[in-house]
Amino acid sequence: MEAADYKKLRIDVMSMRTKKVWLFLALVGLLFSGCYRYDDCDLWGEIANIKKEIAQTKADISTLQKVVKAQQEKKTIDEINEIDGGYEIKFNDGTRVTIKNGLDAPELGIQEEEGIYYWTLGGKDQWLKDKNGNKIPVAGKDGKDGVDGQDGHSPVIGVDKDGYWTLDGERIKNDQGKEVQAVGKDGDSFFQSVRNESNAVVFVLANGEEITIPKTGFEIFAFEKPEGEYHYHVFKFNEARNIKLTAEDIATIEEIKVPEGWSLQINAQKKMVRIKAPKQTPGQSYNGGIITLMGLGRNGATYLASIEVIASIDYTDPAGTFVVCEGNMTTVNGTIVYYDKNNNEYLNIFENANNKLEIGNVVQDMYMANGKIYLITQNGDRMNGAGRFVVCDARTMKMEYADSFVFKSPKGEGTWPQHIVICNDSLGYVQWSDSNMEQTSGIIKIIYKNRKLKIDKTVEGTFGKFTTEGAIKTRLVFSRGKVYAACGHGMVIIDPKTNSISKRLEYKGRQAKGIVKGANGHIFVPFAGEFKGNQQWNTEFTSDPIIVEMDHEGTVIQEHKMPNTVVFPVATWSPAIGICASFTEPHLYFVDVAEFNASTASRYNYETKKLDLHYVPAFKEGYSFYNIYGIMGVHPTTGHLWVGRTAAYVDSDIFEYDVMVDPIKQLNKYHYPTQRGASTAGIDFAYRFSDEFINK
């Protein structure tokens, strides 16, 4: 049973309990009082909780309308104070609102269109409409003399005593004709978080929408805006920097709030603040917070100036190494571990940069482009993770956007997103398989721009039966403006300009097992041998594996034949072989046996045609062999091979090998003892996403 099903069951039970409680009270209320004689305390507690949730939801509606109205009427914010679980905000007209952070977006939401926010039901572009078919604004605008204004409070959105959404007192129904529950179903708040920027406050709604309202007096007293699109200033650890101040008619300046470890020197005369980041401690990847100053104006008024500062390691460094860990599918979310050029280890880098928020369950892939890191998780926010599609600042790993990324297969089934490429400033592709035991798979187009995600349709020709027709569960390659994907019995080239397949190469009877770009700029696709018999368990191969080398037009340059000592699996539970390519040497590395618990890998030189069978040896500790798990990687500057291994899929070990010596030499072994670090999805490097390599 999915998490959503549990939530639905909970609210259905809650609703039934509510009705039973009132019936019970009607029967016995005249005879008894209190809960000492009959043990009905739990029932009373249930009633109290329901009433509390309903009251909170009604308050959220009012708060949301006030925020939207404040934006429409161009109000500003005088004060913002952090409270337990949220913020208290005062507008310049004296109006106050309290924002409580939520987890999931309720089914009823809002969306902006042409500067006006309207109610939605069920997701993006699914507008809630009145009886006349008109979209319903969240907050209305005053009308002119003689003309009725559009009133956002009429029709009235509300919640009834049983916890259902209402429109003008009547329960709202979704497109399936079912009444829509407001309490206990999909979260407790319209708001995900509040971002306190230097000159504005950004209200981040649970569905990803953002409402920005400027602070009062920021033109009089404010910090210099940072360069680029982000609202915070990024420092290296122990770096000192001068930040200019706008301080018109400000007599004195005082320090109000400084994050732990940070220091500052105020020069009111020069209208400047010298800010120094803290020294880095071992394993520390992030330190940040809000600096707030108070300025006393010559007119006697007081003003606040705030700025967010971040000290972080730089994840765009091509000498760094990322290890993407899935996490245990049934118990905990995944994570990312980072190693800098000196092999210093930094655990949980996403969590550290995002106030302990976790990425999501079964982290699958990452991609770096446009100064951002895009993350894909299979199960998303099932365990209170950020989502299935997560976007971060590439420099710091600070999250800018998260989305549940829910879409259906062409057959209407649920899906698991798995691998991603980003082609330009907005367009990308995601490989997926269905969530019904991965029977089908495909590649879907996405558009991400201005912190909004649009999910397009599955690319025609990439959908089909898992491992034999549809897109293979492995990385996609973006090179020279095109997307290369292993797909069923072959390979496809997707042209982003037309969103269509420009070339298909097929080897009937064989399975594609991955796709990589080599140091020579060519594309390599390994294919399993042809076979007969049971695909899953008793396969009899009738031909040997091959690795096809092709140019960017899809023209085959060479078919590299592997000996029968190399076996690529064809079972659906082993769709890929962890293949990776060196960025500098003519070497490919891949798992070379068909067993699910494969523990060896071969190296192949595509120039000399030399195969080093079982080049990466099996590793055994105690009674357990450590299986190779996920995509391997060769470091772009050291040339070292990084391999993820696991013995029981509840933890991981990362092996670093020197491949410039013969035989291969183990240099380091990094152990992740917790389930969060279980099952390494892949090893990655910033260099893979560089223009130099993409255009090679």
XYZ file of C-alpha atoms in Angstrom:
696
model
C 0.000 0.000 0.000
C 1.303 3.407 -0.970
C 1.695 6.290 1.490
C -1.138 8.149 -0.184
C -3.408 5.168 0.398
C -2.570 5.163 4.099
C -3.369 8.877 4.291
C -6.697 8.305 2.571
C -7.512 5.435 4.907
C -6.697 7.643 7.894
C -9.029 10.428 6.878
C -11.792 8.002 5.915
C -11.569 6.418 9.353
C -11.397 9.850 10.917
C -14.580 10.920 9.171
C -16.415 7.769 10.235
C -15.195 8.198 13.795
C -16.482 11.733 13.820
C -19.978 10.605 12.838
C -19.917 7.799 15.407
C -18.846 10.172 18.115
C -21.788 12.509 17.509
C -24.200 9.601 17.457
C -22.729 8.338 20.708
C -23.094 11.743 22.330
C -26.670 12.042 21.197
C -27.534 8.766 22.904
C -25.725 9.156 26.199
C -25.218 12.890 26.612
C -28.407 13.244 28.702
C -27.350 10.537 31.136
C -23.682 11.044 31.857
C -21.050 13.731 31.807
C -17.248 13.598 31.853
C -15.203 10.531 30.900
C -14.732 8.923 34.306
C -17.552 6.377 34.080
C -17.257 5.331 30.455
C -13.849 5.256 28.756
C -14.695 7.728 25.986
C -11.649 9.946 26.542
C -10.061 8.759 23.272
C -13.202 9.730 21.399
C -13.221 13.147 22.978
C -9.557 13.511 22.101
C -10.328 12.577 18.494
C -13.007 15.261 18.359
C -10.639 17.833 19.827
C -7.918 16.984 17.302
C -10.320 17.199 14.376
C -11.650 20.544 15.560
C -8.086 21.794 15.967
C -7.126 20.703 12.445
C -10.224 22.304 10.954
C -9.554 25.555 12.801
C -5.953 25.557 11.594
C -7.004 24.935 7.984
C -9.477 27.823 8.150
C -6.711 30.019 9.572
C -4.420 28.953 6.721
C -7.045 30.046 4.185
C -7.291 33.458 5.829
C -3.500 33.804 6.020
C -3.057 32.836 2.388
C -5.652 35.374 1.292
C -3.954 38.104 3.348
C -0.574 37.363 1.793
C -1.976 37.359 -1.736
C -3.918 40.568 -1.053
C -0.790 42.194 0.388
C 1.051 41.452 -2.822
C -1.813 42.791 -4.947
C -2.029 45.995 -2.921
C 1.778 46.427 -2.948
C 2.129 46.336 0.805
C 5.546 45.981 2.396
C 6.799 44.057 5.410
C 7.831 45.887 8.554
C 8.827 42.894 10.680
C 9.562 39.209 10.301
C 10.131 37.148 13.431
C 10.985 33.463 13.557
C 8.772 31.414 15.871
C 8.525 27.735 16.659
C 7.625 25.987 13.400
C 7.251 29.116 11.316
C 7.241 32.947 11.165
C 5.232 35.888 12.395
C 5.049 38.715 9.868
C 3.856 42.305 10.196
C 2.862 44.321 7.128
C 3.249 48.095 6.889
C -0.491 48.601 7.483
C -0.242 46.818 10.841
C -1.729 43.553 9.601
C -0.073 40.468 11.079
C 0.006 36.887 9.854
C 1.507 33.720 11.269
C 2.980 31.222 8.806
C 3.339 27.616 9.877
C 5.630 25.465 7.755
C 3.893 22.532 6.118
C 4.966 19.257 4.562
C 2.794 18.437 1.570
C 0.582 20.504 -0.640
C -3.133 20.080 0.057
C -5.252 18.995 -2.872
C -6.709 22.496 -2.949
C -3.953 24.912 -3.971
C -3.308 28.169 -5.770
C -1.540 29.161 -8.971
C -0.631 32.490 -10.528
C -1.807 33.494 -13.992
C -1.266 36.951 -15.460
C -0.523 38.424 -12.067
C -3.586 36.978 -10.312
C -3.644 33.954 -8.013
C -6.506 31.512 -8.526
C -7.622 28.425 -6.629
C -6.687 25.058 -8.116
C -7.949 21.574 -7.394
C -5.669 18.585 -7.885
C -2.550 20.205 -9.318
C -1.096 22.634 -11.831
C -3.471 24.149 -14.393
C -6.407 22.345 -12.796
C -8.486 25.413 -11.969
C -11.291 25.394 -9.444
C -14.253 27.104 -11.102
C -17.553 28.567 -9.953
C -20.980 27.617 -11.275
C -20.452 29.901 -14.282
C -17.169 28.247 -15.222
C -15.002 31.151 -14.049
C -11.719 30.676 -12.237
C -11.948 31.736 -8.595
C -9.386 34.299 -7.387
C -7.806 33.821 -3.980
C -8.123 37.502 -3.109
C -10.101 40.054 -5.059
C -9.384 43.584 -6.205
C -11.450 46.598 -5.256
C -13.723 47.771 -8.026
C -14.040 51.256 -9.421
C -17.014 53.536 -8.732
C -20.113 52.103 -10.276
C -18.451 48.805 -11.016
C -18.507 45.841 -8.725
C -15.078 44.634 -7.776
C -14.077 41.003 -8.108
C -14.326 39.717 -4.587
C -11.963 36.922 -3.624
C -14.107 36.033 -0.623
C -17.137 35.350 -2.744
C -17.485 32.586 -3.729
C -16.360 31.529 -0.260
C -13.767 28.752 0.148
C -14.091 26.978 3.506
C -13.968 23.765 5.497
C -17.046 22.106 7.038
C -17.317 20.402 10.428
C -16.267 17.018 9.005
C -13.088 18.378 7.404
C -14.162 18.695 3.740
C -13.424 21.610 1.399
C -16.482 23.701 0.578
C -17.397 26.305 -2.018
C -20.256 28.567 -0.897
C -21.066 26.025 1.796
C -21.283 23.064 -0.586
C -18.666 20.344 -0.624
C -16.183 20.522 -3.492
C -15.937 17.458 -5.712
C -12.930 16.414 -7.803
C -13.012 15.190 -11.410
C -13.924 11.690 -10.144
C -16.973 13.125 -8.413
C -15.532 12.496 -4.941
C -15.765 15.010 -2.125
C -12.376 16.496 -1.323
C -11.037 16.205 2.214
C -9.129 19.119 3.697
C -8.073 17.751 7.063
C -5.570 14.971 7.554
C -5.134 14.083 3.903
C -2.288 15.858 2.182
C -0.687 18.111 4.735
C -1.498 20.833 7.185
C -0.435 24.015 5.438
C -0.488 25.899 2.156
C 3.002 27.113 3.008
C 6.210 25.121 2.628
C 8.558 27.742 4.061
C 9.396 31.444 4.316
C 12.621 32.858 2.885
C 13.903 35.967 4.611
C 15.939 37.797 1.962
C 17.831 41.041 2.318
C 15.165 43.238 0.735
C 12.120 41.007 0.582
C 10.275 38.079 2.120
C 9.484 35.126 -0.148
C 6.535 32.911 0.768
C 7.156 29.436 -0.687
C 3.869 27.617 -1.099
C 3.599 23.871 -0.635
C 3.095 23.377 -4.382
C 6.281 25.305 -5.232
C 4.654 28.635 -6.097
C 6.384 31.696 -4.638
C 4.968 35.041 -3.517
C 7.485 37.843 -2.987
C 6.715 40.937 -0.888
C 9.363 43.662 -0.375
C 10.501 44.857 3.018
C 9.656 48.320 4.273
C 12.457 50.822 3.834
C 14.849 48.610 1.913
C 15.663 51.559 -0.328
C 16.723 53.491 2.766
C 18.666 50.788 4.615
C 19.708 47.543 2.951
C 22.641 45.291 2.099
C 24.058 45.168 -1.402
C 22.330 42.500 -3.489
C 24.453 39.470 -4.398
C 25.339 38.803 -8.002
C 23.326 36.230 -9.918
C 19.843 34.868 -9.277
C 20.287 33.777 -5.679
C 19.454 36.003 -2.733
C 22.385 35.031 -0.505
C 26.098 35.863 -0.481
C 28.407 32.855 -0.765
C 31.779 32.812 1.006
C 34.642 30.396 1.222
C 35.368 29.259 4.744
C 37.464 31.863 6.611
C 36.971 34.384 3.792
C 36.502 38.093 4.631
C 34.633 40.395 2.281
C 33.308 43.954 2.227
C 29.574 44.276 1.543
C 28.164 47.702 0.690
C 25.178 49.186 2.476
C 22.410 51.452 1.294
C 22.161 53.754 4.314
C 20.460 56.988 3.318
C 19.975 59.371 6.238
C 21.016 56.661 8.705
C 22.657 58.119 11.834
C 23.809 54.938 13.619
C 24.050 51.231 12.784
C 23.982 48.382 15.285
C 24.440 44.642 15.009
C 21.267 42.699 15.897
C 21.881 39.114 14.747
C 24.974 37.256 13.504
C 25.186 33.488 12.805
C 27.446 31.442 15.047
C 31.067 31.590 13.962
C 30.623 34.658 11.730
C 32.013 38.090 12.563
C 31.505 41.573 11.170
C 32.843 45.102 11.388
C 30.512 48.012 10.651
C 31.819 51.140 8.969
C 28.844 53.513 8.996
C 30.845 56.343 7.468
C 31.821 54.316 4.400
C 28.445 52.567 4.338
C 30.118 49.204 4.408
C 30.242 46.011 6.486
C 33.204 43.679 6.537
C 31.917 40.140 6.975
C 34.136 37.178 7.793
C 33.081 33.542 7.441
C 34.035 31.006 10.122
C 36.962 28.633 9.874
C 36.124 25.214 8.516
C 36.012 22.280 10.901
C 36.821 18.715 9.719
C 33.974 17.315 7.605
C 32.051 20.599 7.643
C 30.509 21.420 4.262
C 28.173 24.286 5.159
C 27.660 27.133 7.619
C 25.115 29.866 7.081
C 22.434 32.110 8.493
C 20.953 35.599 8.602
C 22.842 38.762 9.544
C 20.557 41.560 10.714
C 21.499 45.190 11.357
C 19.392 47.977 12.860
C 19.736 51.481 11.521
C 18.506 54.591 13.332
C 17.365 57.218 10.848
C 17.960 60.914 11.338
C 14.171 61.244 11.420
C 14.093 58.990 14.487
C 12.699 55.964 12.638
C 14.363 52.559 12.940
C 15.081 50.270 10.002
C 16.261 46.675 9.709
C 18.611 45.342 7.059
C 19.068 41.604 6.664
C 21.259 39.432 4.522
C 21.745 35.670 4.254
C 25.347 34.512 4.184
C 26.669 31.061 3.376
C 30.088 29.501 3.798
C 30.350 26.367 1.698
C 32.701 24.105 -0.138
C 32.409 24.515 -3.922
C 30.674 21.564 -5.596
C 31.459 22.852 -9.082
C 35.132 21.963 -8.585
C 35.991 19.398 -11.319
C 38.376 17.650 -8.915
C 35.550 16.694 -6.548
C 33.739 13.349 -6.366
C 30.026 12.735 -5.711
C 28.669 9.460 -4.361
C 24.898 9.194 -4.805
C 23.359 6.796 -2.280
C 19.838 5.467 -2.702
C 19.111 4.774 0.950
C 17.081 1.797 2.046
C 13.895 1.737 -0.028
C 11.671 0.648 2.826
C 13.075 2.567 5.770
C 15.173 5.703 5.136
C 15.901 8.406 2.558
C 19.072 8.516 0.506
C 21.913 11.008 0.599
C 24.968 12.345 -1.254
C 28.530 12.109 0.006
C 31.242 14.384 -1.404
C 35.035 14.109 -1.562
C 37.126 17.172 -2.391
C 40.388 17.156 -4.345
C 42.259 16.119 -1.192
C 39.798 13.270 -0.555
C 38.351 14.972 2.513
C 34.952 13.347 3.151
C 31.743 15.357 3.578
C 28.645 13.414 4.578
C 25.007 14.418 3.968
C 25.866 17.533 1.982
C 22.258 18.205 0.928
C 20.932 17.886 4.464
C 23.654 20.181 5.823
C 22.778 22.927 3.345
C 19.013 22.662 3.842
C 18.334 22.654 7.569
C 18.403 18.829 7.865
C 15.833 18.327 5.098
C 16.502 15.030 3.302
C 16.478 14.646 -0.480
C 14.030 11.778 -0.766
C 13.720 8.018 -0.859
C 15.822 6.051 -3.362
C 18.031 8.819 -4.753
C 18.807 7.777 -8.339
C 20.735 10.399 -10.261
C 22.158 13.907 -10.446
C 22.937 16.344 -13.230
C 24.773 19.672 -13.110
C 23.893 22.490 -15.529
C 23.043 26.201 -15.497
C 24.757 26.630 -12.129
C 22.337 24.109 -10.615
C 22.348 20.509 -9.483
C 19.249 18.551 -10.471
C 18.424 15.507 -8.331
C 16.078 12.622 -9.074
C 14.597 10.301 -6.446
C 12.387 7.314 -7.111
C 9.988 7.572 -4.193
C 10.361 11.277 -3.471
C 8.730 12.590 -0.341
C 7.315 9.286 0.863
C 9.389 9.634 4.056
C 9.237 13.425 4.347
C 11.969 13.992 1.796
C 12.100 17.049 -0.467
C 10.609 15.406 -3.563
C 11.260 13.351 -6.686
C 12.609 16.337 -8.658
C 14.898 18.602 -6.635
C 16.952 21.594 -7.818
C 19.884 23.052 -5.879
C 22.452 25.797 -6.231
C 25.453 23.939 -7.667
C 27.883 26.040 -5.675
C 26.383 25.307 -2.252
C 23.745 22.517 -2.599
C 21.150 24.874 -1.142
C 17.741 23.866 -2.504
C 15.801 26.280 -4.684
C 12.925 24.024 -5.763
C 11.351 20.649 -5.089
C 8.486 18.899 -6.803
C 6.591 15.667 -6.216
C 7.047 15.074 -9.979
C 3.983 12.910 -10.387
C 3.142 11.721 -13.877
C 1.606 8.668 -15.514
C 2.926 6.269 -18.104
C 1.212 6.189 -21.529
C -0.779 3.264 -20.111
C -1.910 5.297 -17.114
C 0.348 3.613 -14.559
C 2.312 5.320 -11.806
C 5.981 5.955 -12.476
C 9.439 6.029 -10.910
C 11.794 8.694 -12.336
C 15.376 7.391 -12.484
C 17.848 9.335 -14.659
C 18.079 12.887 -15.967
C 19.858 15.161 -18.443
C 19.453 18.921 -18.867
C 19.963 20.196 -22.408
C 19.777 23.993 -22.066
C 18.533 26.634 -19.637
C 15.130 24.959 -19.297
C 14.708 21.719 -21.283
C 15.539 18.285 -19.941
C 14.702 14.589 -20.202
C 14.053 11.996 -17.510
C 14.207 8.229 -17.944
C 11.538 6.412 -15.924
C 9.984 3.018 -15.335
C 6.505 2.244 -14.089
C 5.955 1.643 -10.396
C 4.100 -1.614 -11.072
C 7.170 -3.876 -10.787
C 8.958 -1.991 -13.598
C 7.133 -3.662 -16.460
C 7.478 -0.670 -18.816
C 9.799 2.299 -19.190
C 10.313 5.452 -21.221
C 11.797 8.952 -21.416
C 9.737 12.039 -20.618
C 10.387 15.669 -21.517
C 10.448 18.329 -18.782
C 10.671 22.116 -18.761
C 12.087 23.804 -15.666
C 12.321 27.583 -15.673
C 11.767 30.391 -13.176
C 11.312 27.819 -10.413
C 8.401 26.184 -12.132
C 8.292 22.652 -13.520
C 6.251 21.608 -16.528
C 5.971 17.901 -17.271
C 5.530 17.153 -20.956
C 4.792 13.787 -22.558
C 6.853 10.648 -23.002
C 8.995 10.856 -26.133
C 7.476 8.746 -28.881
C 9.559 5.670 -29.550
C 11.085 5.409 -26.062
C 8.169 3.675 -24.332
C 7.752 -0.070 -24.149
C 8.419 -3.256 -22.263
C 11.157 -2.931 -19.659
C 14.628 -4.090 -20.917
C 13.428 -5.117 -24.372
C 11.614 -2.095 -25.833
C 11.557 0.866 -23.448
C 14.394 3.111 -22.267
C 16.961 1.199 -20.220
C 17.292 2.014 -16.536
C 20.657 3.748 -16.802
C 22.141 7.204 -17.338
C 21.387 9.257 -20.406
C 24.215 10.956 -22.312
C 23.948 14.582 -23.409
C 26.586 15.429 -25.992
C 26.902 18.097 -28.686
C 23.310 19.207 -28.306
C 21.685 15.771 -28.504
C 20.526 13.113 -26.047
C 21.742 9.514 -26.423
C 19.828 6.764 -24.679
C 19.993 2.980 -24.451
C 16.590 1.732 -25.440
C 15.448 -1.900 -25.618
C 17.368 -3.680 -28.347
C 19.276 -0.605 -29.366
C 20.077 3.061 -28.986
C 18.151 6.230 -29.829
C 19.261 9.810 -30.470
C 16.779 12.454 -29.311
C 16.928 15.894 -30.906
C 15.750 18.418 -28.269
C 14.920 20.935 -31.003
C 12.178 18.677 -32.362
C 11.607 16.525 -29.259
C 11.781 13.462 -31.455
C 14.071 10.557 -32.252
C 16.426 11.499 -35.063
C 18.183 8.109 -35.247
C 17.517 4.603 -33.990
C 20.056 1.794 -34.014
C 18.825 -1.701 -33.198
C 20.357 -5.120 -32.601
C 17.423 -7.517 -32.537
C 17.706 -10.289 -30.021
C 20.169 -8.342 -27.864
C 19.632 -6.036 -24.897
C 21.323 -2.654 -24.518
C 23.015 -2.579 -21.095
C 24.125 1.052 -20.742
C 25.562 4.008 -22.649
C 28.667 6.156 -22.081
C 30.823 8.735 -23.819
C 34.478 7.843 -24.142
C 37.648 9.907 -23.967
C 37.728 9.992 -27.775
C 34.298 11.660 -27.884
C 32.526 8.582 -29.265
C 29.418 6.947 -27.851
C 29.686 3.360 -26.564
C 26.731 1.003 -26.023
C 27.245 -2.523 -24.604
C 24.852 -5.263 -25.778
C 24.209 -8.623 -24.170
C 24.506 -11.772 -26.224
C 21.507 -13.277 -27.973
C 19.837 -15.953 -25.892
C 17.136 -18.553 -25.608
C 15.332 -20.059 -22.670
C 14.064 -18.317 -19.572
C 15.181 -14.679 -19.485
C 15.238 -14.530 -15.710
C 16.958 -17.670 -14.420
C 18.020 -20.317 -16.952
C 19.289 -18.266 -19.854
C 21.240 -19.975 -22.602
C 23.296 -17.495 -24.607
C 23.731 -18.231 -28.303
C 26.164 -15.385 -29.039
C 28.720 -13.309 -27.167
C 28.336 -9.717 -25.956
C 29.439 -6.760 -28.050
C 30.204 -3.103 -27.397
C 29.123 -0.821 -30.231
C 31.158 2.334 -30.847
C 29.483 5.094 -32.864
C 29.857 8.749 -33.761
C 27.440 11.545 -32.873
C 25.326 10.878 -35.939
C 24.745 7.312 -34.823
C 27.007 5.833 -37.492
C 28.648 2.652 -36.245
C 32.423 2.962 -36.217
C 33.174 -0.453 -34.818
C 31.588 -3.426 -33.078
C 33.883 -4.581 -30.305
C 33.338 -8.317 -29.775
C 33.718 -9.665 -26.253
C 34.814 -13.253 -25.558
C 32.364 -15.760 -24.065
C 34.116 -15.302 -20.715
C 32.270 -11.980 -20.467
C 28.546 -12.333 -19.791
C 26.103 -9.436 -19.620
C 22.849 -10.172 -17.743
C 19.463 -10.076 -19.488
C 17.150 -10.556 -16.508
C 14.845 -7.635 -15.705
C 16.407 -7.292 -12.256
C 19.784 -6.453 -13.878
C 19.007 -3.918 -16.599
C 22.488 -2.309 -16.577
C 26.125 -3.231 -15.942
C 27.460 -0.128 -14.163
C 29.539 0.857 -17.189
C 31.760 3.927 -17.050
C 34.462 5.404 -19.262
C 37.709 7.122 -18.449
C 37.772 10.816 -19.364
C 41.419 10.632 -20.456
C 42.277 6.999 -21.329
C 40.696 4.619 -23.921
C 39.220 2.453 -21.174
C 35.739 1.169 -20.385
C 34.859 -0.530 -17.082
C 31.825 -2.804 -16.689
C 30.377 -5.659 -14.643
C 31.275 -8.868 -16.470
C 29.056 -11.633 -15.018
C 25.323 -12.193 -15.199
C 24.699 -12.879 -11.514
C 22.607 -10.389 -9.571
C 25.310 -10.338 -6.906
C 28.119 -9.532 -9.336
C 31.378 -8.718 -7.577
C 33.884 -8.352 -10.443
C 34.341 -5.934 -13.336
C 36.416 -5.944 -16.509
C 38.447 -3.240 -18.228
C 38.459 -2.889 -22.005
C 40.821 -0.781 -24.120
C 38.857 0.181 -27.240
C 42.031 1.263 -29.075
C 44.182 -1.829 -28.503
C 41.189 -4.215 -28.153
C 42.735 -5.581 -24.952
C 40.350 -7.023 -22.387
C 41.366 -7.329 -18.740
C 38.880 -9.917 -17.490
C 37.810 -9.526 -13.845
C 40.186 -6.563 -13.630
C 38.315 -5.267 -10.582
C 38.594 -8.287 -8.288
C 35.924 -9.685 -6.028
C 36.058 -8.453 -2.472
C 35.118 -10.667 0.432
C 35.045 -9.830 4.120
C 34.035 -12.525 6.548
C 31.412 -14.709 4.891
C 30.094 -12.023 2.550
C 31.077 -10.975 -0.950
C 30.746 -7.239 -1.640
C 28.635 -6.842 -4.780
C 29.259 -4.020 -7.226
C 26.243 -1.731 -7.084
C 25.411 1.246 -9.302
C 27.455 3.119 -11.891
C 31.240 3.193 -11.442
C 33.344 6.271 -12.171
C 36.882 7.260 -13.189
C 38.160 10.482 -11.636
C 38.881 13.131 -14.317
C 42.181 14.321 -12.814
C 43.615 11.441 -10.757
C 42.419 8.702 -13.110
C 41.427 6.591 -10.116
C 38.524 4.178 -10.452
C 35.725 4.520 -7.888
C 33.457 1.533 -7.284
C 30.421 1.283 -5.022
C 29.875 -2.039 -3.266
C 27.411 -3.503 -0.804
C 27.134 -6.808 1.027
C 23.561 -6.702 2.325
C 21.996 -3.550 0.761
C 21.721 -1.864 4.160
C 25.079 -0.075 3.992
C 27.795 0.706 1.419
C 31.524 0.687 0.863
C 33.279 2.822 -1.721
C 36.539 1.481 -3.130
C 39.096 3.766 -4.762
C 41.592 2.006 -7.054
C 44.802 3.015 -8.790
C 44.411 1.740 -12.383
C 47.754 3.050 -13.593
C 49.529 0.059 -12.071
C 49.300 -3.630 -12.863
C 47.636 -5.307 -11.098
C 45.010 -2.863 -9.915
C 45.752 -1.449 -6.465
C 43.191 -0.561 -3.800
C 43.958 2.886 -2.382
C 41.041 3.698 -0.100
C 37.886 2.174 1.260
C 35.127 4.450 2.584
C 32.436 2.860 4.711
C 28.865 4.185 5.094
C 27.510 2.195 8.038
C 23.932 3.502 8.063
C 20.983 2.656 5.848
C 20.948 6.228 4.558
C 24.185 5.456 2.745
C 22.968 2.101 1.439
C 23.139 1.104 -2.226
C 25.284 3.532 -4.213
C 23.322 4.565 -7.301
C 26.427 6.026 -8.922
C 29.728 7.874 -8.760
C 29.860 11.265 -10.468
C 32.107 14.242 -11.141
C 31.459 17.878 -12.037
C 33.695 17.430 -15.084
C 31.098 15.140 -16.721
C 28.787 18.146 -17.004
C 31.397 20.621 -18.264
C 31.172 22.264 -21.686
C 34.615 20.879 -22.438
C 33.453 17.292 -22.095
C 29.916 17.740 -23.464
C 31.254 19.310 -26.670
C 34.144 16.875 -27.045
